Short mmCIF file of C-alpha atoms in Angstrom, two decimals:
data_model
loop_
_atom_site.label_atom_id
_atom_site.label_comp_id
_atom_site.label_asym_id
_atom_site.label_seq_id
_atom_site.Cartn_x
_atom_site.Cartn_y
_atom_site.Cartn_z
CA MET J 1 -1.38 -5.08 -20.90
CA ARG J 2 -4.90 -5.74 -19.61
CA PRO J 3 -7.48 -3.20 -20.81
CA ALA J 4 -8.35 -2.38 -17.19
CA HIS J 5 -4.68 -1.60 -16.57
CA GLN J 6 -4.67 1.03 -19.26
CA ASP J 7 -7.97 2.51 -18.13
CA TYR J 8 -6.67 3.03 -14.61
CA LEU J 9 -3.30 4.27 -15.84
CA ASP J 10 -5.14 6.85 -17.96
CA ALA J 11 -7.14 7.92 -14.90
CA ALA J 12 -3.91 8.15 -12.86
CA ALA J 13 -2.19 10.29 -15.48
CA ALA J 14 -5.12 12.71 -15.58
CA CYS J 15 -6.16 12.82 -11.92
CA GLY J 16 -3.77 15.53 -10.67
CA GLY J 17 -3.99 14.05 -7.17
CA ARG J 18 -7.80 14.08 -7.12
CA VAL J 19 -9.41 10.97 -5.67
CA GLY J 20 -12.87 11.08 -7.27
CA PRO J 21 -11.85 10.06 -10.81
CA LEU J 22 -9.72 7.24 -9.40
CA LEU J 23 -12.58 5.76 -7.39
CA ASP J 24 -14.82 6.00 -10.44
CA ALA J 25 -12.23 4.08 -12.46
CA LEU J 26 -11.92 1.35 -9.80
CA ALA J 27 -15.67 0.96 -9.47
CA GLY J 28 -16.01 0.29 -13.18
CA VAL J 29 -13.98 -2.95 -13.35
CA ARG J 30 -13.94 -6.41 -11.80
CA GLY J 31 -11.09 -7.08 -9.43
CA ASP J 32 -9.66 -10.04 -11.33
CA ASP J 33 -9.59 -7.93 -14.50
CA LEU J 34 -7.51 -5.26 -12.79
CA ALA J 35 -4.53 -7.28 -11.55
CA PRO J 36 -3.51 -10.92 -10.94
CA PHE J 37 -3.82 -12.24 -7.42
CA PRO J 38 -0.47 -12.86 -5.68
CA GLY J 39 0.87 -16.39 -5.71
CA GLU J 40 -0.92 -17.43 -8.89
CA GLY J 41 1.81 -16.87 -11.45
CA GLY J 42 1.29 -13.18 -12.13
CA THR J 43 2.77 -11.52 -9.06
CA ALA J 44 5.47 -9.73 -11.07
CA GLU J 45 2.72 -8.28 -13.27
CA ARG J 46 0.85 -7.16 -10.14
CA PHE J 47 3.93 -5.39 -8.76
CA ALA J 48 4.74 -3.81 -12.13
CA PHE J 49 1.19 -2.45 -12.43
CA LEU J 50 1.40 -0.81 -9.01
CA ALA J 51 4.80 0.67 -9.90
CA ARG J 52 3.52 2.05 -13.23
CA VAL J 53 0.53 3.63 -11.54
CA ALA J 54 2.75 5.25 -8.90
CA ALA J 55 5.06 6.54 -11.62
CA ALA J 56 2.01 8.22 -13.17
CA ASP J 57 0.65 9.57 -9.87
CA VAL J 58 1.43 8.58 -6.28
CA THR J 59 -2.09 9.34 -5.06
CA ALA J 60 -3.45 6.97 -7.69
CA ALA J 61 -1.25 4.17 -6.33
CA ARG J 62 -2.27 4.98 -2.75
CA VAL J 63 -5.94 4.57 -3.76
CA LEU J 64 -5.34 1.43 -5.84
CA GLU J 65 -3.14 -0.59 -3.48
CA PRO J 66 -5.62 -1.16 -0.60
CA HIS J 67 -8.42 -1.86 -3.09
CA LEU J 68 -6.32 -4.60 -4.70
CA ASP J 69 -5.27 -5.89 -1.27
CA ALA J 70 -8.89 -6.21 -0.15
CA LEU J 71 -9.81 -8.16 -3.27
CA ALA J 72 -6.81 -10.46 -2.76
CA ILE J 73 -7.78 -11.07 0.87
CA LEU J 74 -11.33 -12.02 -0.15
CA HIS J 75 -9.93 -14.35 -2.79
CA GLU J 76 -7.47 -15.96 -0.37
CA ALA J 77 -10.27 -16.55 2.13
CA GLY J 78 -12.52 -18.15 -0.50
CA GLU J 79 -15.08 -15.38 -0.04
CA GLU J 80 -17.59 -14.05 -2.51
CA PRO J 81 -15.70 -11.62 -4.76
CA ALA J 82 -16.29 -7.89 -4.63
CA ALA J 83 -19.07 -6.69 -6.88
CA VAL J 84 -18.49 -4.32 -9.77
CA GLY J 85 -19.34 -0.82 -8.61
CA THR J 86 -17.71 -1.21 -5.19
CA THR J 87 -14.50 0.36 -3.89
CA TRP J 88 -12.56 -1.13 -1.01
CA GLY J 89 -10.18 -0.33 1.81
CA VAL J 90 -8.38 -2.43 4.43
CA PHE J 91 -8.50 -0.94 7.92
CA ALA J 92 -6.32 -2.90 10.32
CA ALA J 93 -4.45 -0.19 12.26
CA GLU J 94 -4.73 0.17 16.01
CA ALA J 95 -4.37 3.31 18.13
CA PRO J 96 -4.61 4.13 21.85
CA GLY J 97 -8.16 4.99 22.86
CA ALA J 98 -9.72 3.63 19.67
CA VAL J 99 -11.28 0.20 19.99
CA LEU J 100 -13.56 -1.59 17.53
CA ARG J 101 -15.45 -4.54 19.01
CA ALA J 102 -17.18 -7.36 17.18
CA THR J 103 -20.08 -9.16 18.85
CA ASP J 104 -22.11 -12.16 17.69
CA ASP J 105 -25.63 -11.23 18.81
CA GLY J 106 -27.20 -14.47 17.67
CA ASP J 107 -28.41 -13.09 14.37
CA GLY J 108 -24.89 -12.33 13.10
CA TRP J 109 -21.90 -10.16 13.89
CA VAL J 110 -22.13 -6.46 14.62
CA LEU J 111 -19.39 -3.85 15.00
CA ASP J 112 -19.30 -1.13 17.66
CA GLY J 113 -16.60 1.40 18.42
CA VAL J 114 -13.98 3.44 16.59
CA LYS J 115 -11.48 2.32 13.97
CA PRO J 116 -8.52 4.70 13.41
CA TRP J 117 -6.61 5.42 10.20
CA CYS J 118 -9.42 4.64 7.77
CA SER J 119 -8.06 6.05 4.52
CA LEU J 120 -10.91 7.35 2.34
CA GLY J 121 -13.39 5.88 4.82
CA ALA J 122 -15.96 8.54 3.94
CA SER J 123 -15.62 7.86 0.20
CA LEU J 124 -15.35 4.07 -0.17
CA THR J 125 -18.33 1.73 -0.43
CA ASN J 126 -16.84 -1.24 1.46
CA ALA J 127 -13.95 -2.29 3.65
CA LEU J 128 -12.26 -5.13 5.43
CA VAL J 129 -11.71 -4.16 9.06
CA THR J 130 -10.11 -5.86 12.01
CA ALA J 131 -12.01 -5.87 15.29
CA THR J 132 -11.61 -7.44 18.74
CA THR J 133 -14.03 -10.20 19.65
CA GLY J 134 -15.33 -11.00 23.12
CA ASP J 135 -12.54 -13.48 23.80
CA GLY J 136 -9.90 -10.88 23.00
CA GLU J 137 -9.00 -12.21 19.55
CA ARG J 138 -8.48 -9.95 16.53
CA ARG J 139 -10.60 -10.96 13.57
CA MET J 140 -11.28 -9.54 10.13
CA PHE J 141 -14.76 -8.52 8.96
CA ARG J 142 -16.32 -7.54 5.66
CA VAL J 143 -18.55 -4.50 6.01
CA SER J 144 -20.48 -2.06 3.86
CA LEU J 145 -19.56 1.52 4.73
CA ARG J 146 -22.82 2.86 3.32
CA GLN J 147 -24.86 1.67 6.32
CA SER J 148 -26.50 4.17 8.64
CA GLY J 149 -24.39 3.09 11.63
CA VAL J 150 -21.08 4.09 10.00
CA THR J 151 -19.92 7.66 10.55
CA ALA J 152 -16.71 9.34 9.44
CA LYS J 153 -15.54 11.34 12.45
CA GLU J 154 -14.25 14.88 12.09
CA THR J 155 -10.51 14.99 11.56
CA ALA J 156 -8.01 17.74 10.85
CA TRP J 157 -6.26 16.20 7.83
CA VAL J 158 -3.65 18.86 7.10
CA ALA J 159 -1.18 16.74 5.14
CA ARG J 160 0.39 18.40 2.11
CA GLY J 161 1.13 14.99 0.62
CA LEU J 162 -1.74 12.70 -0.37
CA ALA J 163 -3.95 15.67 0.40
CA GLU J 164 -7.21 14.01 -0.71
CA VAL J 165 -6.50 10.62 0.87
CA GLU J 166 -7.93 11.56 4.25
CA SER J 167 -7.19 8.91 6.88
CA GLY J 168 -9.41 9.71 9.82
CA PRO J 169 -11.37 7.44 12.16
CA LEU J 170 -14.69 5.73 11.46
CA GLU J 171 -17.28 5.17 14.18
CA PHE J 172 -19.44 2.03 14.05
CA VAL J 173 -22.72 1.66 15.96
CA SER J 174 -24.37 -1.79 15.74
CA VAL J 175 -23.19 -2.24 12.15
CA PRO J 176 -23.77 -5.71 10.62
CA ALA J 177 -20.61 -7.35 9.30
CA ARG J 178 -19.46 -10.74 8.05
CA PRO J 179 -16.31 -12.48 9.35
CA VAL J 180 -13.52 -13.22 6.89
CA GLY J 181 -11.32 -16.08 8.02
CA GLY J 182 -11.01 -17.26 11.59
CA PRO J 183 -9.55 -15.54 14.65
CA GLY J 184 -6.01 -14.32 13.92
CA TRP J 185 -6.22 -15.42 10.27
CA TYR J 186 -5.58 -11.99 8.77
CA LEU J 187 -2.11 -11.62 10.32
CA ASP J 188 -1.10 -15.28 10.18
CA ARG J 189 -1.64 -15.88 6.45
CA ALA J 190 1.17 -15.57 3.90
CA GLY J 191 -0.87 -13.03 1.94
CA PHE J 192 -0.39 -10.51 4.74
CA ARG J 193 3.30 -10.37 3.80
CA TRP J 194 2.58 -10.25 0.06
CA GLY J 195 0.32 -7.24 0.57
CA ALA J 196 3.12 -5.47 2.42
CA ILE J 197 5.47 -6.04 -0.53
CA SER J 198 2.82 -4.68 -2.91
CA VAL J 199 2.99 -1.38 -1.03
CA ALA J 200 6.76 -1.34 -1.55
CA ALA J 201 6.25 -1.82 -5.30
CA ALA J 202 4.16 1.34 -5.30
CA TRP J 203 6.82 3.24 -3.31
CA TRP J 204 9.41 2.14 -5.85
CA GLY J 205 7.37 3.30 -8.84
CA GLY J 206 6.76 6.66 -7.21
CA CYS J 207 10.51 7.32 -7.25
CA LEU J 208 10.99 6.97 -10.99
CA PRO J 209 10.10 10.51 -12.18
CA LEU J 210 12.23 11.97 -9.39
CA ALA J 211 15.16 9.74 -10.34
CA ASP J 212 14.70 10.75 -13.98
CA ALA J 213 14.87 14.43 -13.05
CA ILE J 214 18.05 13.88 -11.02
CA LEU J 215 19.67 11.95 -13.89
CA ALA J 216 18.69 14.60 -16.43
CA LYS J 217 20.46 17.27 -14.40
CA ALA J 218 23.51 15.04 -13.96
CA LYS J 219 23.76 14.58 -17.73
CA ARG J 220 23.57 18.28 -18.57
CA GLN J 221 26.73 19.82 -19.96
CA GLY J 222 28.75 21.30 -17.16
CA ALA J 223 27.10 19.29 -14.40
CA SER J 224 29.37 18.64 -11.44
CA GLN J 225 30.83 15.25 -10.62
CA LEU J 226 29.05 15.41 -7.28
CA THR J 227 25.70 15.64 -9.09
CA ALA J 228 26.62 12.68 -11.27
CA SER J 229 27.72 10.75 -8.20
CA ARG J 230 24.39 11.37 -6.52
CA ALA J 231 22.48 10.31 -9.63
CA GLY J 232 24.52 7.12 -9.77
CA ARG J 233 23.81 6.33 -6.13
CA VAL J 234 20.08 6.82 -6.61
CA HIS J 235 20.16 4.54 -9.64
CA ARG J 236 22.08 1.81 -7.79
CA MET J 237 19.68 1.81 -4.87
CA LEU J 238 16.59 1.75 -7.08
CA ALA J 239 18.09 -1.03 -9.22
CA ALA J 240 18.82 -3.10 -6.09
CA ALA J 241 15.29 -2.52 -4.86
CA ARG J 242 13.87 -3.56 -8.25
CA ALA J 243 15.92 -6.77 -8.12
CA HIS J 244 14.58 -7.49 -4.66
CA LEU J 245 11.00 -6.97 -5.85
CA ASP J 246 11.61 -9.32 -8.80
CA THR J 247 13.02 -11.99 -6.49
CA ALA J 248 10.06 -11.61 -4.15
CA ALA J 249 7.59 -12.05 -7.00
CA ALA J 250 9.31 -15.28 -8.06
CA VAL J 251 9.34 -16.63 -4.50
CA ILE J 252 5.65 -15.81 -4.03
CA ASP J 253 4.68 -17.60 -7.24
CA GLU J 254 7.07 -20.55 -7.22
CA GLN J 255 7.70 -21.47 -3.58
CA ALA J 256 5.75 -22.10 -0.42
CA PRO J 257 7.77 -20.13 2.15
CA SER J 258 7.26 -20.78 5.82
CA THR J 259 5.76 -18.10 8.04
CA ASP J 260 9.23 -16.97 9.11
CA GLU J 261 10.59 -17.03 5.55
CA ALA J 262 7.67 -14.93 4.32
CA ALA J 263 8.21 -12.41 7.10
CA VAL J 264 11.96 -12.16 6.42
CA LEU J 265 11.34 -11.64 2.71
CA ALA J 266 8.73 -8.93 3.26
CA HIS J 267 10.79 -7.06 5.85
CA ALA J 268 13.92 -7.20 3.68
CA VAL J 269 12.14 -6.01 0.54
CA ARG J 270 10.27 -3.22 2.29
CA GLY J 271 13.40 -2.01 4.05
CA THR J 272 15.45 -2.05 0.86
CA VAL J 273 12.78 -0.14 -1.08
CA ALA J 274 12.19 2.33 1.76
CA ASP J 275 15.92 3.11 1.90
CA ALA J 276 15.91 3.72 -1.87
CA VAL J 277 12.93 6.05 -1.51
CA VAL J 278 14.66 8.06 1.22
CA GLU J 279 17.79 8.36 -0.92
CA THR J 280 15.73 9.44 -3.95
CA LEU J 281 13.84 12.09 -1.97
CA ALA J 282 17.09 13.42 -0.54
CA GLY J 283 18.67 13.44 -4.00
CA GLU J 284 15.75 15.36 -5.46
CA ARG J 285 16.03 17.96 -2.71
CA ASP J 286 19.81 18.28 -2.79
CA VAL J 287 20.42 18.04 -6.54
CA LEU J 288 17.44 19.94 -7.92
CA GLY J 289 17.34 22.44 -5.06
CA PRO J 290 14.43 24.44 -3.67
CA SER J 291 13.25 25.59 -7.11
CA ALA J 292 11.85 22.13 -7.90
CA LEU J 293 9.91 22.04 -4.62
CA ALA J 294 8.76 25.64 -4.94
CA PHE J 295 7.93 26.04 -8.64
CA ASP J 296 7.49 22.60 -10.23
CA GLU J 297 3.97 21.52 -9.21
CA SER J 298 4.33 17.93 -10.44
CA LEU J 299 7.66 17.25 -8.72
CA ALA J 300 6.67 19.10 -5.55
CA ARG J 301 3.42 17.16 -5.18
CA ARG J 302 5.14 13.87 -5.94
CA TYR J 303 7.81 14.63 -3.33
CA ALA J 304 5.18 15.38 -0.67
CA ASP J 305 2.99 12.40 -1.63
CA LEU J 306 5.85 9.91 -1.60
CA ASP J 307 7.36 11.29 1.60
CA LEU J 308 4.08 10.70 3.45
CA TYR J 309 3.40 7.34 1.77
CA VAL J 310 6.77 5.84 2.74
CA SER J 311 6.20 7.00 6.31
CA GLN J 312 4.07 3.86 6.63
CA TYR J 313 7.36 2.01 6.94
CA HIS J 314 8.20 1.45 10.60
CA ARG J 315 11.91 2.14 10.41
CA GLY J 316 13.78 0.48 13.26
CA ALA J 317 10.77 -1.43 14.58
CA ASP J 318 10.49 -3.46 11.37
CA ASP J 319 14.17 -4.41 11.59
CA VAL J 320 13.60 -5.58 15.16
CA SER J 321 10.74 -7.74 13.89
CA LEU J 322 12.95 -9.01 11.05
CA VAL J 323 15.58 -10.28 13.49
CA GLY J 324 12.91 -12.21 15.37
CA HIS J 325 12.14 -14.21 12.22
CA LEU J 326 15.76 -14.87 11.16
CA PRO J 327 17.24 -18.36 11.60
CA ASP J 328 20.34 -18.79 13.69
CA GLY J 329 23.35 -17.66 11.68
CA GLY J 330 21.43 -15.23 9.50
CA VAL J 331 22.20 -14.90 5.78
CA ARG J 332 23.93 -17.70 3.88
CA TRP J 333 25.00 -18.02 0.23
#
């Protein structure tokens, strides 16, 4: 295990859902010391690290994953790496009424407008953001969030899960930024799909303590067969999801999938993991009952954190997108 792995795992185990110690831990290491970049032979290690962190604390994984994704994007684009002491987010969401525009004013690019869903936008030092250029193209930009033109707008973040990972809008007023990749590059690159699978690895790891608690109850003397059946189902679904993550890591490192193949792989893995998460959450609620959610702080917080985190998955819509990338005839042996 890399020393930086253990340092962040220690911070995750001790954080109790608090973000400050996690950001301090991230700021203290270089990105390439923290985790391998995807597609360079260590993708399975990258996924396993995210899963271990989520098993320690789901908030810690939610803070880590976009930081690692940002560093991977910079690496994939051949950009100057992130400096030690910086913490990063990736803000690419869109929302009605919130538009971020990028303009080349002759001296460089500037950002103006509002970007929604900026997780920890008020706490991070830097971010990669997508903005719309004058010709209507979406493009990614590298920006310091510590500039005077960046303001975190008031938001009523009332979530019980991921309570300190506030995801409100940021307002930009004539903020200098540097482009990363060309127009459309962020969404068209294979790494976009690999980042999506990294999120699923974190979801998967977040399930493990819940699955352990379900299994422990199923193995108690006098436990009902229905409880054992539920524990077995949770195990099967998590094992299948783990196998899918392992296969994805091998494909990312050893093959050069086409755009459609990469999309199919990412959608399939994310859907499989998301289904396993839903089953695990339901099993925790049904098998352990309300006492776990009412009196066990660790399990209750993990349940709420993971429930909100997996809500990033666009159930239904992602399967529609998956079908659009499938070849005629679908799955073959």
